[in-house]
Amino acid sequence: MAVQINKSLCCGDNLCVNICPCACIELNENKKAVLTRKGRLTCISCGQCIAVCPKGAISLNNDGTVEKGEAITNCYPQFDEIAAMMKTRRSIRQYKDKIIPQEEIEKALDVVRFAPTSKNKQYVKWVVVNGKEKVRKLADLVIDYMRKTPAAKRMVASHDSGEDPIFRGATCVIFAYCDKEIGERYGTVDCSIATTYLELLLPSMGIGTCWAGFAIATAKEYPPINAFLGLKDTDKVEAGLMLGYQKVKYKNIPPRNKADFKFI
């Protein structure tokens, strides 16, 4: 993607010049914004210039498709609203026997693509396992790997008896993944940020989530899971959630330790 500036719309207010984190934009002799010679090489297409421009003069050229910024129509939620949302987030381990429609999952993932990524690389990808039978097959693979671990003996026995200690009856599992080489530097953090966005968004749709820790750890070590997910050998699962329609409604916020911080 490359930044594209419509000089006829530019008002020369210098906002884009000042906001650019890579010093890619300058005003020319006519007080119009242009990419610097350096900027043509170092622009990371982060969109800060698009977000700040009051005239809509800046867009992104994405493989020949011009993408303009979306106007902000709603104000940001107030602190108390966001605080309440974050405090009432729960790890859900009891789900209704109801499949999540694919379009609902697509709608949520279309929002979380706006999660920040290092240098705006946007290399976070998703794979969705939707449906009880598919989720059970995935649990089978996780358990197969755990059979060689003595500490997992009770969990293996629980699974073999027909219970679901891996996904707790969730009807869907979503993994965030990226290329292994990218993952060595940024993957774990960026995939985790995007997954956290997803975790905070889904309750607004009546969908509960819990981090799929056993599956995430196993996927990193057990190639058959990559094969089941249709991923390449060079792909690496970095984060993931089990999810489903929430069975229980919570009435209270449980206590937590006081925040441990200091100012320097």
mmCIF file of C-alpha atoms in Angstrom:
data_model
loop_
_atom_site.group_PDB
_atom_site.id
_atom_site.type_symbol
_atom_site.label_atom_id
_atom_site.label_comp_id
_atom_site.label_asym_id
_atom_site.label_seq_id
_atom_site.Cartn_x
_atom_site.Cartn_y
_atom_site.Cartn_z
ATOM 1 C CA MET A 1 0.000 0.000 0.000
ATOM 2 C CA ALA A 2 1.200 3.518 -0.752
ATOM 3 C CA VAL A 3 -0.018 6.912 0.417
ATOM 4 C CA GLN A 4 -1.644 9.005 -2.289
ATOM 5 C CA ILE A 5 -2.231 12.760 -1.868
ATOM 6 C CA ASN A 6 -4.802 14.769 -3.818
ATOM 7 C CA LYS A 7 -3.164 18.184 -4.039
ATOM 8 C CA SER A 8 -6.364 19.864 -5.204
ATOM 9 C CA LEU A 9 -8.003 18.975 -1.884
ATOM 10 C CA CYS A 10 -4.992 19.742 0.317
ATOM 11 C CA CYS A 11 -5.398 22.899 2.412
ATOM 12 C CA GLY A 12 -1.758 23.072 3.513
ATOM 13 C CA ASP A 13 -2.559 22.949 7.251
ATOM 14 C CA ASN A 14 0.601 20.935 7.982
ATOM 15 C CA LEU A 15 -1.306 18.420 10.144
ATOM 16 C CA CYS A 16 -0.196 15.414 8.105
ATOM 17 C CA VAL A 17 3.418 16.620 8.160
ATOM 18 C CA ASN A 18 3.419 16.895 11.929
ATOM 19 C CA ILE A 19 1.591 13.610 12.598
ATOM 20 C CA CYS A 20 3.647 11.327 10.349
ATOM 21 C CA PRO A 21 5.822 9.040 12.540
ATOM 22 C CA CYS A 22 8.324 8.490 9.729
ATOM 23 C CA ALA A 23 8.705 12.077 8.466
ATOM 24 C CA CYS A 24 7.431 11.041 5.045
ATOM 25 C CA ILE A 25 5.435 14.170 4.149
ATOM 26 C CA GLU A 26 6.381 17.774 3.541
ATOM 27 C CA LEU A 27 4.752 20.881 2.062
ATOM 28 C CA ASN A 28 5.994 21.927 -1.368
ATOM 29 C CA GLU A 29 6.502 25.491 -2.585
ATOM 30 C CA ASN A 30 2.754 25.771 -3.201
ATOM 31 C CA LYS A 31 1.945 24.751 0.395
ATOM 32 C CA LYS A 32 0.614 21.399 -0.729
ATOM 33 C CA ALA A 33 1.421 18.120 1.000
ATOM 34 C CA VAL A 34 3.682 15.743 -0.927
ATOM 35 C CA LEU A 35 5.655 12.630 -0.106
ATOM 36 C CA THR A 36 9.331 13.328 0.472
ATOM 37 C CA ARG A 37 11.897 11.400 -1.520
ATOM 38 C CA LYS A 38 12.655 9.450 1.668
ATOM 39 C CA GLY A 39 8.957 8.997 2.345
ATOM 40 C CA ARG A 40 8.398 7.058 -0.857
ATOM 41 C CA LEU A 41 10.661 4.380 0.609
ATOM 42 C CA THR A 42 9.941 4.578 4.336
ATOM 43 C CA CYS A 43 6.163 5.156 4.482
ATOM 44 C CA ILE A 44 4.549 2.328 6.463
ATOM 45 C CA SER A 45 0.989 3.199 5.352
ATOM 46 C CA CYS A 46 -0.103 3.535 8.973
ATOM 47 C CA GLY A 47 -2.867 5.962 8.033
ATOM 48 C CA GLN A 48 -2.106 8.628 10.635
ATOM 49 C CA CYS A 49 -2.112 11.245 7.882
ATOM 50 C CA ILE A 50 -5.452 9.983 6.577
ATOM 51 C CA ALA A 51 -6.954 10.037 10.062
ATOM 52 C CA VAL A 52 -5.931 13.642 10.749
ATOM 53 C CA CYS A 53 -6.710 15.250 7.365
ATOM 54 C CA PRO A 54 -9.903 17.367 7.579
ATOM 55 C CA LYS A 55 -10.294 17.538 3.793
ATOM 56 C CA GLY A 56 -10.002 13.855 2.923
ATOM 57 C CA ALA A 57 -7.070 14.640 0.661
ATOM 58 C CA ILE A 58 -5.061 11.526 1.519
ATOM 59 C CA SER A 59 -5.812 7.921 0.622
ATOM 60 C CA LEU A 60 -4.037 4.604 0.207
ATOM 61 C CA ASN A 61 -3.381 2.940 -3.113
ATOM 62 C CA ASN A 62 -3.695 -0.777 -2.407
ATOM 63 C CA ASP A 63 -2.604 -2.673 -5.515
ATOM 64 C CA GLY A 64 -4.417 -0.230 -7.772
ATOM 65 C CA THR A 65 -7.459 0.173 -5.529
ATOM 66 C CA VAL A 66 -7.753 3.600 -3.914
ATOM 67 C CA GLU A 67 -8.981 3.335 -0.316
ATOM 68 C CA LYS A 68 -10.134 6.502 1.432
ATOM 69 C CA GLY A 69 -10.515 7.018 5.145
ATOM 70 C CA GLU A 70 -13.818 6.346 6.852
ATOM 71 C CA ALA A 71 -15.309 9.391 8.539
ATOM 72 C CA ILE A 72 -15.626 9.209 12.327
ATOM 73 C CA THR A 73 -19.317 9.534 13.189
ATOM 74 C CA ASN A 74 -19.475 8.392 16.813
ATOM 75 C CA CYS A 75 -17.622 9.805 19.775
ATOM 76 C CA TYR A 76 -15.267 7.573 21.734
ATOM 77 C CA PRO A 77 -16.956 5.831 24.695
ATOM 78 C CA GLN A 78 -16.496 7.463 28.070
ATOM 79 C CA PHE A 79 -13.993 6.130 30.601
ATOM 80 C CA ASP A 80 -16.660 4.613 32.856
ATOM 81 C CA GLU A 81 -18.204 2.730 29.934
ATOM 82 C CA ILE A 82 -14.903 1.232 28.825
ATOM 83 C CA ALA A 83 -13.875 0.479 32.412
ATOM 84 C CA ALA A 84 -17.136 -1.387 33.028
ATOM 85 C CA MET A 85 -16.691 -3.371 29.816
ATOM 86 C CA MET A 86 -13.158 -4.406 30.737
ATOM 87 C CA LYS A 87 -14.039 -5.314 34.318
ATOM 88 C CA THR A 88 -16.988 -7.462 33.289
ATOM 89 C CA ARG A 89 -14.979 -9.499 30.795
ATOM 90 C CA ARG A 90 -14.949 -13.126 31.940
ATOM 91 C CA SER A 91 -13.244 -16.285 30.737
ATOM 92 C CA ILE A 92 -16.244 -18.319 29.646
ATOM 93 C CA ARG A 93 -16.129 -22.102 30.027
ATOM 94 C CA GLN A 94 -19.817 -22.949 29.708
ATOM 95 C CA TYR A 95 -21.487 -22.585 26.324
ATOM 96 C CA LYS A 96 -24.882 -23.143 24.751
ATOM 97 C CA ASP A 97 -25.206 -25.958 22.227
ATOM 98 C CA LYS A 98 -25.618 -23.461 19.414
ATOM 99 C CA ILE A 99 -23.409 -22.838 16.389
ATOM 100 C CA ILE A 100 -22.212 -19.289 15.691
ATOM 101 C CA PRO A 101 -23.208 -18.205 12.152
ATOM 102 C CA GLN A 102 -20.217 -17.665 9.877
ATOM 103 C CA GLU A 103 -21.345 -14.135 9.038
ATOM 104 C CA GLU A 104 -21.177 -13.178 12.723
ATOM 105 C CA ILE A 105 -17.573 -14.341 12.926
ATOM 106 C CA GLU A 106 -16.712 -12.505 9.713
ATOM 107 C CA LYS A 107 -18.300 -9.327 11.078
ATOM 108 C CA ALA A 108 -16.161 -9.502 14.216
ATOM 109 C CA LEU A 109 -12.926 -10.229 12.354
ATOM 110 C CA ASP A 110 -13.608 -7.311 10.025
ATOM 111 C CA VAL A 111 -13.440 -5.046 13.088
ATOM 112 C CA VAL A 112 -10.335 -6.497 14.744
ATOM 113 C CA ARG A 113 -8.269 -5.968 11.585
ATOM 114 C CA PHE A 114 -7.878 -2.430 12.949
ATOM 115 C CA ALA A 115 -5.817 -3.709 15.899
ATOM 116 C CA PRO A 116 -2.300 -2.218 15.884
ATOM 117 C CA THR A 117 0.597 -4.188 14.436
ATOM 118 C CA SER A 118 4.313 -3.523 14.550
ATOM 119 C CA LYS A 119 5.295 -1.077 11.788
ATOM 120 C CA ASN A 120 1.739 -1.487 10.455
ATOM 121 C CA LYS A 121 2.740 -4.739 8.767
ATOM 122 C CA GLN A 122 -0.777 -6.205 9.227
ATOM 123 C CA TYR A 123 0.451 -9.774 8.886
ATOM 124 C CA VAL A 124 -1.958 -11.256 11.461
ATOM 125 C CA LYS A 125 -4.081 -13.974 9.847
ATOM 126 C CA TRP A 126 -6.956 -16.032 11.217
ATOM 127 C CA VAL A 127 -8.160 -19.597 10.921
ATOM 128 C CA VAL A 128 -11.622 -20.504 12.218
ATOM 129 C CA VAL A 129 -12.716 -23.969 13.342
ATOM 130 C CA ASN A 130 -16.500 -23.703 13.511
ATOM 131 C CA GLY A 131 -18.818 -26.560 14.455
ATOM 132 C CA LYS A 132 -18.823 -29.123 17.268
ATOM 133 C CA GLU A 133 -17.501 -32.033 15.199
ATOM 134 C CA LYS A 134 -14.559 -30.016 13.874
ATOM 135 C CA VAL A 135 -13.759 -28.660 17.333
ATOM 136 C CA ARG A 136 -13.830 -32.206 18.732
ATOM 137 C CA LYS A 137 -11.394 -33.404 16.052
ATOM 138 C CA LEU A 138 -9.078 -30.567 16.991
ATOM 139 C CA ALA A 139 -9.375 -31.554 20.657
ATOM 140 C CA ASP A 140 -8.477 -35.127 19.674
ATOM 141 C CA LEU A 141 -5.221 -33.855 18.172
ATOM 142 C CA VAL A 142 -4.366 -31.800 21.246
ATOM 143 C CA ILE A 143 -4.990 -34.823 23.468
ATOM 144 C CA ASP A 144 -2.940 -37.099 21.198
ATOM 145 C CA TYR A 145 0.039 -34.843 21.785
ATOM 146 C CA MET A 146 -0.640 -34.742 25.545
ATOM 147 C CA ARG A 147 -0.748 -38.529 25.903
ATOM 148 C CA LYS A 148 3.021 -38.633 26.256
ATOM 149 C CA THR A 149 2.903 -36.175 29.178
ATOM 150 C CA PRO A 150 2.378 -37.871 32.570
ATOM 151 C CA ALA A 151 1.035 -34.667 34.124
ATOM 152 C CA ALA A 152 -1.818 -34.679 31.583
ATOM 153 C CA LYS A 153 -3.037 -38.168 32.518
ATOM 154 C CA ARG A 154 -6.283 -36.979 34.136
ATOM 155 C CA MET A 155 -7.036 -34.613 31.253
ATOM 156 C CA VAL A 156 -6.515 -37.419 28.716
ATOM 157 C CA ALA A 157 -8.811 -39.713 30.696
ATOM 158 C CA SER A 158 -11.450 -36.988 30.860
ATOM 159 C CA HIS A 159 -11.330 -36.506 27.105
ATOM 160 C CA ASP A 160 -11.480 -40.247 26.435
ATOM 161 C CA SER A 161 -14.584 -40.505 28.606
ATOM 162 C CA GLY A 162 -16.375 -38.055 26.323
ATOM 163 C CA GLU A 163 -15.811 -34.844 28.250
ATOM 164 C CA ASP A 164 -14.075 -31.779 26.811
ATOM 165 C CA PRO A 165 -11.281 -30.515 29.077
ATOM 166 C CA ILE A 166 -9.600 -28.734 26.139
ATOM 167 C CA PHE A 167 -12.406 -26.550 24.756
ATOM 168 C CA ARG A 168 -15.087 -26.900 27.461
ATOM 169 C CA GLY A 169 -17.900 -27.471 25.008
ATOM 170 C CA ALA A 170 -17.120 -24.426 22.848
ATOM 171 C CA THR A 171 -18.621 -24.644 19.368
ATOM 172 C CA CYS A 172 -15.887 -22.592 17.714
ATOM 173 C CA VAL A 173 -12.136 -22.021 18.013
ATOM 174 C CA ILE A 174 -10.298 -19.132 16.360
ATOM 175 C CA PHE A 175 -6.529 -18.940 16.015
ATOM 176 C CA ALA A 176 -4.376 -15.938 15.097
ATOM 177 C CA TYR A 177 -1.252 -16.927 13.182
ATOM 178 C CA CYS A 178 1.533 -15.509 11.041
ATOM 179 C CA ASP A 179 4.658 -16.536 9.197
ATOM 180 C CA LYS A 180 7.308 -18.061 11.501
ATOM 181 C CA GLU A 181 10.002 -15.586 10.469
ATOM 182 C CA ILE A 182 7.751 -12.662 11.320
ATOM 183 C CA GLY A 183 6.682 -14.399 14.493
ATOM 184 C CA GLU A 184 10.230 -14.546 15.791
ATOM 185 C CA ARG A 185 10.218 -10.746 16.065
ATOM 186 C CA TYR A 186 6.658 -9.511 16.342
ATOM 187 C CA GLY A 187 4.179 -12.356 15.912
ATOM 188 C CA THR A 188 3.369 -13.262 19.497
ATOM 189 C CA VAL A 189 2.692 -9.678 20.537
ATOM 190 C CA ASP A 190 0.737 -8.607 17.460
ATOM 191 C CA CYS A 191 -1.396 -11.757 17.295
ATOM 192 C CA SER A 192 -2.096 -11.457 21.020
ATOM 193 C CA ILE A 193 -3.156 -7.817 20.661
ATOM 194 C CA ALA A 194 -5.521 -8.699 17.814
ATOM 195 C CA THR A 195 -6.939 -11.637 19.772
ATOM 196 C CA THR A 196 -7.505 -9.401 22.784
ATOM 197 C CA TYR A 197 -9.438 -6.985 20.554
ATOM 198 C CA LEU A 198 -11.562 -9.942 19.467
ATOM 199 C CA GLU A 199 -12.061 -11.116 23.036
ATOM 200 C CA LEU A 200 -13.341 -7.699 24.118
ATOM 201 C CA LEU A 201 -15.605 -7.308 21.079
ATOM 202 C CA LEU A 202 -17.405 -10.657 21.042
ATOM 203 C CA PRO A 203 -19.398 -10.264 24.295
ATOM 204 C CA SER A 204 -21.252 -7.381 22.631
ATOM 205 C CA MET A 205 -22.591 -10.057 20.252
ATOM 206 C CA GLY A 206 -23.581 -12.403 23.060
ATOM 207 C CA ILE A 207 -20.538 -14.577 22.412
ATOM 208 C CA GLY A 208 -18.319 -15.669 25.299
ATOM 209 C CA THR A 209 -14.636 -16.528 24.974
ATOM 210 C CA CYS A 210 -11.721 -18.087 26.788
ATOM 211 C CA TRP A 211 -8.089 -18.220 25.750
ATOM 212 C CA ALA A 212 -7.363 -21.668 24.306
ATOM 213 C CA GLY A 213 -4.068 -22.123 26.120
ATOM 214 C CA PHE A 214 -3.668 -25.883 25.710
ATOM 215 C CA ALA A 215 -4.415 -25.709 21.996
ATOM 216 C CA ILE A 216 -2.126 -22.724 21.400
ATOM 217 C CA ALA A 217 0.822 -24.385 23.131
ATOM 218 C CA THR A 218 0.254 -27.697 21.363
ATOM 219 C CA ALA A 219 -0.159 -26.108 17.935
ATOM 220 C CA LYS A 220 3.324 -24.620 18.241
ATOM 221 C CA GLU A 221 4.851 -28.062 18.815
ATOM 222 C CA TYR A 222 2.670 -30.565 16.969
ATOM 223 C CA PRO A 223 2.666 -30.401 13.117
ATOM 224 C CA PRO A 224 -0.570 -32.438 12.701
ATOM 225 C CA ILE A 225 -2.478 -29.458 14.094
ATOM 226 C CA ASN A 226 -1.054 -27.158 11.421
ATOM 227 C CA ALA A 227 -2.084 -29.742 8.854
ATOM 228 C CA PHE A 228 -5.621 -29.951 10.297
ATOM 229 C CA LEU A 229 -5.902 -26.165 10.210
ATOM 230 C CA GLY A 230 -4.730 -26.046 6.604
ATOM 231 C CA LEU A 231 -1.665 -23.989 7.486
ATOM 232 C CA LYS A 232 1.738 -24.138 5.836
ATOM 233 C CA ASP A 233 4.834 -25.444 7.584
ATOM 234 C CA THR A 234 6.063 -21.860 7.704
ATOM 235 C CA ASP A 235 2.936 -20.675 9.567
ATOM 236 C CA LYS A 236 2.863 -20.464 13.348
ATOM 237 C CA VAL A 237 -0.149 -20.206 15.648
ATOM 238 C CA GLU A 238 0.497 -17.427 18.161
ATOM 239 C CA ALA A 239 -2.835 -16.874 19.928
ATOM 240 C CA GLY A 240 -6.386 -18.173 19.977
ATOM 241 C CA LEU A 241 -9.779 -18.320 21.631
ATOM 242 C CA MET A 242 -12.469 -20.910 22.207
ATOM 243 C CA LEU A 243 -15.880 -19.352 21.907
ATOM 244 C CA GLY A 244 -19.596 -19.916 21.888
ATOM 245 C CA TYR A 245 -22.841 -18.402 23.016
ATOM 246 C CA GLN A 246 -22.559 -17.766 26.735
ATOM 247 C CA LYS A 247 -24.601 -20.133 28.909
ATOM 248 C CA VAL A 248 -24.405 -18.313 32.250
ATOM 249 C CA LYS A 249 -25.010 -14.652 33.026
ATOM 250 C CA TYR A 250 -22.752 -13.131 35.652
ATOM 251 C CA LYS A 251 -24.071 -10.790 38.323
ATOM 252 C CA ASN A 252 -20.895 -9.515 39.993
ATOM 253 C CA ILE A 253 -17.326 -8.446 39.284
ATOM 254 C CA PRO A 254 -14.918 -10.623 41.304
ATOM 255 C CA PRO A 255 -12.087 -8.935 43.236
ATOM 256 C CA ARG A 256 -8.565 -8.704 41.884
ATOM 257 C CA ASN A 257 -5.245 -7.688 43.400
ATOM 258 C CA LYS A 258 -4.499 -3.991 43.540
ATOM 259 C CA ALA A 259 -2.496 -2.685 40.581
ATOM 260 C CA ASP A 260 1.239 -2.833 41.272
ATOM 261 C CA PHE A 261 2.892 0.258 39.772
ATOM 262 C CA LYS A 262 5.325 3.075 40.450
ATOM 263 C CA PHE A 263 6.130 6.420 38.894
ATOM 264 C CA ILE A 264 9.699 7.410 38.055
#
